[in-house]
Coordinates of C-alpha atoms in Angstrom, one line a residue:
M644 CA -36.4 2.1 -42.9
E645 CA -34.5 1.4 -46.0
P646 CA -32.3 -1.7 -46.0
E647 CA -29.7 -0.1 -48.3
N648 CA -29.0 2.6 -45.7
L649 CA -28.2 0.0 -43.1
T650 CA -25.9 -2.0 -45.3
R651 CA -23.8 1.1 -46.1
V652 CA -22.9 1.5 -42.4
S653 CA -20.0 -0.9 -41.6
E654 CA -18.2 1.2 -39.1
F655 CA -18.3 4.4 -37.0
V656 CA -15.6 6.8 -35.9
L657 CA -15.2 7.5 -32.1
L658 CA -13.7 11.0 -31.8
G659 CA -12.7 10.3 -28.2
L660 CA -12.0 12.9 -25.5
S661 CA -9.5 14.9 -27.6
E662 CA -8.2 14.9 -31.2
D663 CA -4.9 16.5 -30.2
P664 CA -2.1 14.0 -31.0
D665 CA 0.1 15.4 -28.3
L666 CA -2.5 14.5 -25.6
Q667 CA -2.9 10.9 -26.8
P668 CA 0.0 9.4 -24.7
L669 CA -1.2 11.2 -21.6
L670 CA -4.8 10.0 -22.1
F671 CA -3.5 6.5 -22.7
G672 CA -1.4 6.4 -19.5
L673 CA -4.1 8.1 -17.4
F674 CA -7.0 5.8 -18.5
L675 CA -4.8 2.6 -18.4
S676 CA -3.9 3.5 -14.8
M677 CA -7.5 4.1 -13.8
Y678 CA -8.6 0.9 -15.5
L679 CA -6.0 -1.2 -13.8
I680 CA -6.8 0.4 -10.4
T681 CA -10.5 -0.2 -11.0
V682 CA -10.1 -3.9 -11.9
L683 CA -7.6 -4.6 -9.2
G684 CA -9.5 -2.8 -6.5
N685 CA -12.9 -4.4 -7.3
L686 CA -11.3 -7.8 -7.7
L687 CA -9.7 -7.5 -4.3
I688 CA -13.2 -6.8 -2.8
V689 CA -14.6 -9.8 -4.6
L690 CA -11.8 -12.1 -3.4
A691 CA -11.9 -10.7 0.2
V692 CA -15.7 -11.3 0.5
S693 CA -15.4 -14.7 -1.1
S694 CA -12.6 -15.9 1.1
E695 CA -13.9 -14.7 4.5
S696 CA -16.8 -16.8 5.8
H697 CA -18.0 -14.1 8.3
L698 CA -18.5 -11.8 5.3
H699 CA -21.0 -14.2 3.7
T700 CA -23.9 -11.9 4.6
P701 CA -26.5 -10.1 2.4
M702 CA -24.6 -6.8 2.7
Y703 CA -21.3 -8.2 1.4
F704 CA -23.1 -10.5 -1.1
F705 CA -24.5 -7.4 -2.8
L706 CA -21.2 -5.6 -2.5
C707 CA -19.4 -8.5 -4.2
N708 CA -21.9 -8.3 -7.1
L709 CA -21.5 -4.6 -7.3
S710 CA -17.7 -4.9 -7.6
F711 CA -18.1 -7.6 -10.3
V712 CA -20.5 -5.3 -12.2
D713 CA -18.1 -2.4 -11.9
I714 CA -15.3 -4.4 -13.4
C715 CA -17.5 -5.3 -16.4
F716 CA -18.8 -1.8 -16.6
T717 CA -15.4 -0.2 -17.2
S718 CA -14.3 -3.1 -19.4
T719 CA -17.0 -2.3 -22.0
T720 CA -15.5 1.1 -22.8
I721 CA -11.9 1.6 -21.6
P722 CA -10.1 -1.3 -23.4
K723 CA -11.5 -0.2 -26.8
M724 CA -10.5 3.4 -26.1
L725 CA -7.0 2.3 -25.2
V726 CA -6.7 0.1 -28.3
N727 CA -7.8 3.0 -30.5
I728 CA -5.3 5.3 -29.0
Q729 CA -2.5 2.8 -29.2
T730 CA -3.3 1.9 -32.9
Q731 CA -4.0 5.6 -33.7
S732 CA -7.4 4.4 -35.1
K733 CA -10.8 5.7 -34.0
V734 CA -12.8 3.2 -35.9
I735 CA -15.4 0.8 -34.3
T736 CA -17.5 -1.5 -36.4
Y737 CA -21.3 -1.2 -36.5
G738 CA -21.7 -4.5 -34.8
G739 CA -19.0 -3.6 -32.2
C740 CA -20.8 -0.3 -31.5
I741 CA -24.1 -2.0 -30.9
T742 CA -22.5 -4.6 -28.7
Q743 CA -20.6 -2.0 -26.7
M744 CA -23.8 0.0 -26.2
Y745 CA -25.8 -3.1 -25.1
F746 CA -23.3 -4.1 -22.4
F747 CA -22.8 -0.5 -21.3
I748 CA -26.5 0.0 -20.7
L749 CA -26.7 -3.5 -19.0
F750 CA -24.0 -2.8 -16.5
A751 CA -25.0 0.8 -15.9
G752 CA -28.5 -0.4 -15.1
L753 CA -27.2 -3.2 -12.9
D754 CA -25.2 -0.6 -10.9
N755 CA -28.4 1.3 -10.5
F756 CA -30.5 -1.7 -9.3
L757 CA -27.8 -3.1 -7.0
L758 CA -27.4 0.2 -5.2
T759 CA -31.2 0.2 -4.7
V760 CA -31.1 -3.3 -3.3
M761 CA -28.2 -2.4 -1.0
A762 CA -30.2 0.6 0.3
Y763 CA -33.1 -1.8 1.1
D764 CA -30.7 -4.1 2.8
R765 CA -29.5 -1.3 5.0
F766 CA -33.0 -0.2 5.7
V767 CA -34.0 -3.7 7.0
A768 CA -30.7 -4.0 9.0
I769 CA -31.2 -0.7 10.8
C770 CA -34.9 -0.3 11.1
H771 CA -35.8 -4.0 11.6
P772 CA -32.7 -5.6 13.1
L773 CA -34.5 -8.3 15.0
H774 CA -36.1 -9.6 11.8
Y775 CA -33.1 -9.0 9.5
T776 CA -32.0 -12.6 9.1
V777 CA -35.6 -13.7 8.5
I778 CA -36.3 -11.0 5.9
M779 CA -32.9 -11.0 4.1
H780 CA -32.6 -14.7 3.7
P781 CA -30.2 -16.1 1.0
R782 CA -33.0 -17.0 -1.3
L783 CA -34.4 -13.5 -1.3
C784 CA -30.9 -12.1 -1.9
G785 CA -30.4 -14.3 -4.9
Q786 CA -33.8 -13.4 -6.3
L787 CA -33.1 -9.7 -6.0
V788 CA -29.9 -10.1 -7.9
L789 CA -31.5 -12.3 -10.5
V790 CA -34.4 -9.8 -11.0
S791 CA -31.8 -7.0 -11.4
W792 CA -30.0 -9.0 -14.1
T793 CA -33.2 -9.9 -15.8
I794 CA -34.5 -6.3 -16.0
G795 CA -31.0 -5.1 -17.1
V796 CA -30.9 -7.6 -19.9
L797 CA -34.4 -6.8 -21.1
I798 CA -33.8 -3.0 -21.0
S799 CA -30.5 -3.3 -22.8
L800 CA -32.1 -5.5 -25.5
L801 CA -35.0 -3.1 -25.9
Y802 CA -32.6 -0.1 -26.4
S803 CA -30.4 -2.1 -28.8
L804 CA -33.3 -3.2 -30.9
M805 CA -34.6 0.3 -31.1
V806 CA -31.2 1.5 -32.4
L807 CA -31.0 -1.3 -34.9
R808 CA -34.2 0.1 -36.6
L809 CA -32.5 3.4 -37.3
S810 CA -30.6 4.3 -40.4
F811 CA -27.2 6.0 -40.4
R812 CA -25.2 7.7 -43.1
A813 CA -21.8 6.4 -44.0
D814 CA -18.7 7.6 -42.2
L815 CA -20.6 8.7 -39.1
Q816 CA -18.5 10.4 -36.4
I817 CA -19.5 9.9 -32.8
P818 CA -18.2 12.8 -30.5
H819 CA -17.6 10.4 -27.6
F820 CA -15.1 7.8 -26.5
F821 CA -17.7 5.0 -26.6
C822 CA -21.0 4.3 -28.3
E823 CA -23.3 6.2 -26.1
L824 CA -27.1 5.6 -26.6
N825 CA -28.2 9.3 -26.8
Q826 CA -25.4 10.2 -29.3
M827 CA -26.4 7.2 -31.5
I828 CA -30.0 8.2 -31.5
Q829 CA -29.4 11.9 -32.2
L830 CA -27.0 11.2 -35.1
A831 CA -29.4 8.9 -36.9
C832 CA -30.6 10.1 -40.3
S833 CA -34.0 8.4 -40.0
D834 CA -36.9 9.4 -37.7
N835 CA -35.8 9.0 -34.1
F836 CA -39.0 10.3 -32.3
V837 CA -40.0 6.8 -31.1
N838 CA -36.4 6.1 -29.9
N839 CA -36.3 9.4 -27.9
L840 CA -39.7 8.7 -26.4
V841 CA -38.8 5.2 -25.3
M842 CA -35.3 6.3 -24.1
Y843 CA -36.6 9.0 -21.9
F844 CA -39.6 7.1 -20.6
V845 CA -37.6 4.1 -19.6
A846 CA -34.8 6.3 -18.2
V847 CA -37.3 8.1 -15.9
L848 CA -39.1 4.9 -14.9
L849 CA -36.0 2.8 -14.2
G850 CA -33.8 5.6 -13.2
G851 CA -36.2 7.7 -11.1
G852 CA -37.8 4.7 -9.6
P853 CA -34.7 3.2 -8.0
L854 CA -33.5 6.6 -6.9
A855 CA -36.8 7.3 -5.2
G856 CA -36.5 3.9 -3.5
I857 CA -33.0 4.8 -2.2
L858 CA -34.2 8.2 -1.0
Y859 CA -37.2 6.6 0.8
S860 CA -35.0 3.9 2.4
Y861 CA -32.5 6.5 3.7
S862 CA -35.3 8.8 5.0
K863 CA -36.6 5.8 7.1
I864 CA -33.0 5.0 8.1
V865 CA -32.4 8.6 9.3
S866 CA -35.7 8.5 11.3
C867 CA -34.7 5.2 12.9
I868 CA -31.2 6.6 13.8
R869 CA -32.7 9.8 15.3
A870 CA -35.1 7.7 17.4
M871 CA -32.2 5.8 19.0
S872 CA -31.3 7.0 22.6
S873 CA -27.7 5.8 22.6
A874 CA -25.1 7.9 20.9
Q875 CA -23.0 4.8 20.4
G876 CA -26.0 3.1 18.8
K877 CA -26.5 6.0 16.4
Y878 CA -22.8 5.9 15.4
K879 CA -22.9 2.2 14.8
A880 CA -26.1 2.4 12.8
F881 CA -24.7 5.2 10.7
S882 CA -21.3 3.5 10.1
T883 CA -23.1 0.4 8.7
C884 CA -24.5 2.5 5.8
A885 CA -21.9 5.3 5.4
S886 CA -19.9 3.5 2.7
H887 CA -23.0 2.7 0.7
L888 CA -24.3 6.3 1.1
S889 CA -21.0 7.6 -0.2
V890 CA -21.1 5.4 -3.3
V891 CA -24.8 6.3 -3.9
S892 CA -24.0 10.0 -3.7
L893 CA -21.0 9.7 -6.0
F894 CA -22.9 7.6 -8.6
Y895 CA -26.1 9.6 -8.8
L896 CA -24.6 13.1 -8.4
T897 CA -22.1 12.5 -11.2
I898 CA -24.8 11.1 -13.6
L899 CA -27.3 13.9 -12.8
G900 CA -24.5 16.5 -13.1
V901 CA -23.6 15.2 -16.6
Y902 CA -27.0 14.9 -18.0
L903 CA -28.5 18.1 -16.4
S904 CA -25.5 20.2 -17.7
S905 CA -25.5 18.7 -21.2
P906 CA -28.5 20.7 -22.4
A907 CA -27.0 23.9 -21.1
T908 CA -23.6 23.4 -22.7
H909 CA -24.8 21.9 -26.0
N910 CA -21.2 20.6 -26.3
A911 CA -20.8 16.9 -27.1
H912 CA -17.1 16.9 -26.2
S913 CA -17.8 18.5 -22.9
S914 CA -20.5 15.9 -22.2
A915 CA -18.0 13.1 -23.1
T916 CA -15.4 14.5 -20.8
A917 CA -17.9 14.8 -17.9
S918 CA -19.2 11.3 -18.5
V919 CA -15.8 10.0 -17.4
L920 CA -16.9 10.8 -13.8
Y921 CA -19.5 8.0 -13.7
T922 CA -18.1 5.6 -16.3
V923 CA -14.5 5.5 -14.9
V924 CA -14.0 7.5 -11.8
T925 CA -16.9 6.2 -9.8
P926 CA -16.1 2.5 -10.3
M927 CA -12.5 3.2 -9.5
L928 CA -13.3 5.0 -6.2
N929 CA -15.9 2.4 -4.9
P930 CA -13.3 -0.1 -3.6
F931 CA -11.4 2.7 -1.8
I932 CA -14.6 4.0 -0.2
Y933 CA -15.6 0.5 1.0
S934 CA -12.1 -0.5 2.1
L935 CA -11.3 2.7 3.9
R936 CA -14.6 3.1 5.6
N937 CA -15.4 -0.6 6.4
N938 CA -13.4 -2.3 9.1
D939 CA -14.6 -5.8 8.0
I940 CA -13.2 -5.3 4.5
K941 CA -10.0 -3.8 5.8
G942 CA -9.5 -6.8 8.1
A943 CA -10.3 -9.3 5.4
L944 CA -7.8 -7.7 3.0
Q945 CA -5.2 -7.7 5.7
R946 CA -5.7 -11.3 6.6
S947 CA -6.1 -12.5 3.0
F948 CA -3.4 -10.5 1.2
G949 CA -1.2 -9.2 4.0
M950 CA -2.1 -5.7 3.1
T951 CA -2.1 -2.6 5.2
V952 CA -5.3 -0.7 4.2

């Protein structure tokens, strides 16, 4: 690595979703609306859970953390995109790019880990209901969230340090609306073999592992539900995890769709457009899924804010 190459790089250019000037006002209004809906919706979930004592349970504790992470997740990319459109500038500094990439990976990883923890919580609630309060005690819940944050911080730090070792040419254009890790690695002018190796190994380990845990948890949940003799009991058991299952499906299907289709299209702009699904759309829809499918959340919102959900 040559130090002079790194010193030449002071800023990058984010090409965004479209370079058509006529589309910029439309993109600004669309993404501003989605961002405000995401922040407001998830904030309402946090406030509803915090204000209702009967919602101070492991399930809603994890949901509250997920909503907070979703607010932070979208806040790492959308505000910068909106500023760039408004100022008609696509520039982001080198330090700003690394910082954005770090927090994006952190909060994306936290989403992944929290969904896994929530799947385990539903597994215990449905398959071991008599021991639920003993197993999912407050200390364990706090430890699970703390471990998720710790792993997320370490993985984000690892990825960021790996990118810092790369050299980039001046005036580098990133065909995305944020500093996405894979794009950064592929556009480096120095050897990126180690970066690619680490990126895919960690992605498989910490992406495939939690997904396997979620699938295993729900396979056990389905077995437990099928073993129930009461139709009402089956419906009640399914309803307790229906919202979470919907969010899990939305999150993982959109990510898998984006990254499995990217090699086939070989089009960076198509990949950037598709990534909107899990970076913006999924965090925006999560509050609606939980509020519309969960009577406790609906009741809390009605009592706390006088809303009709």
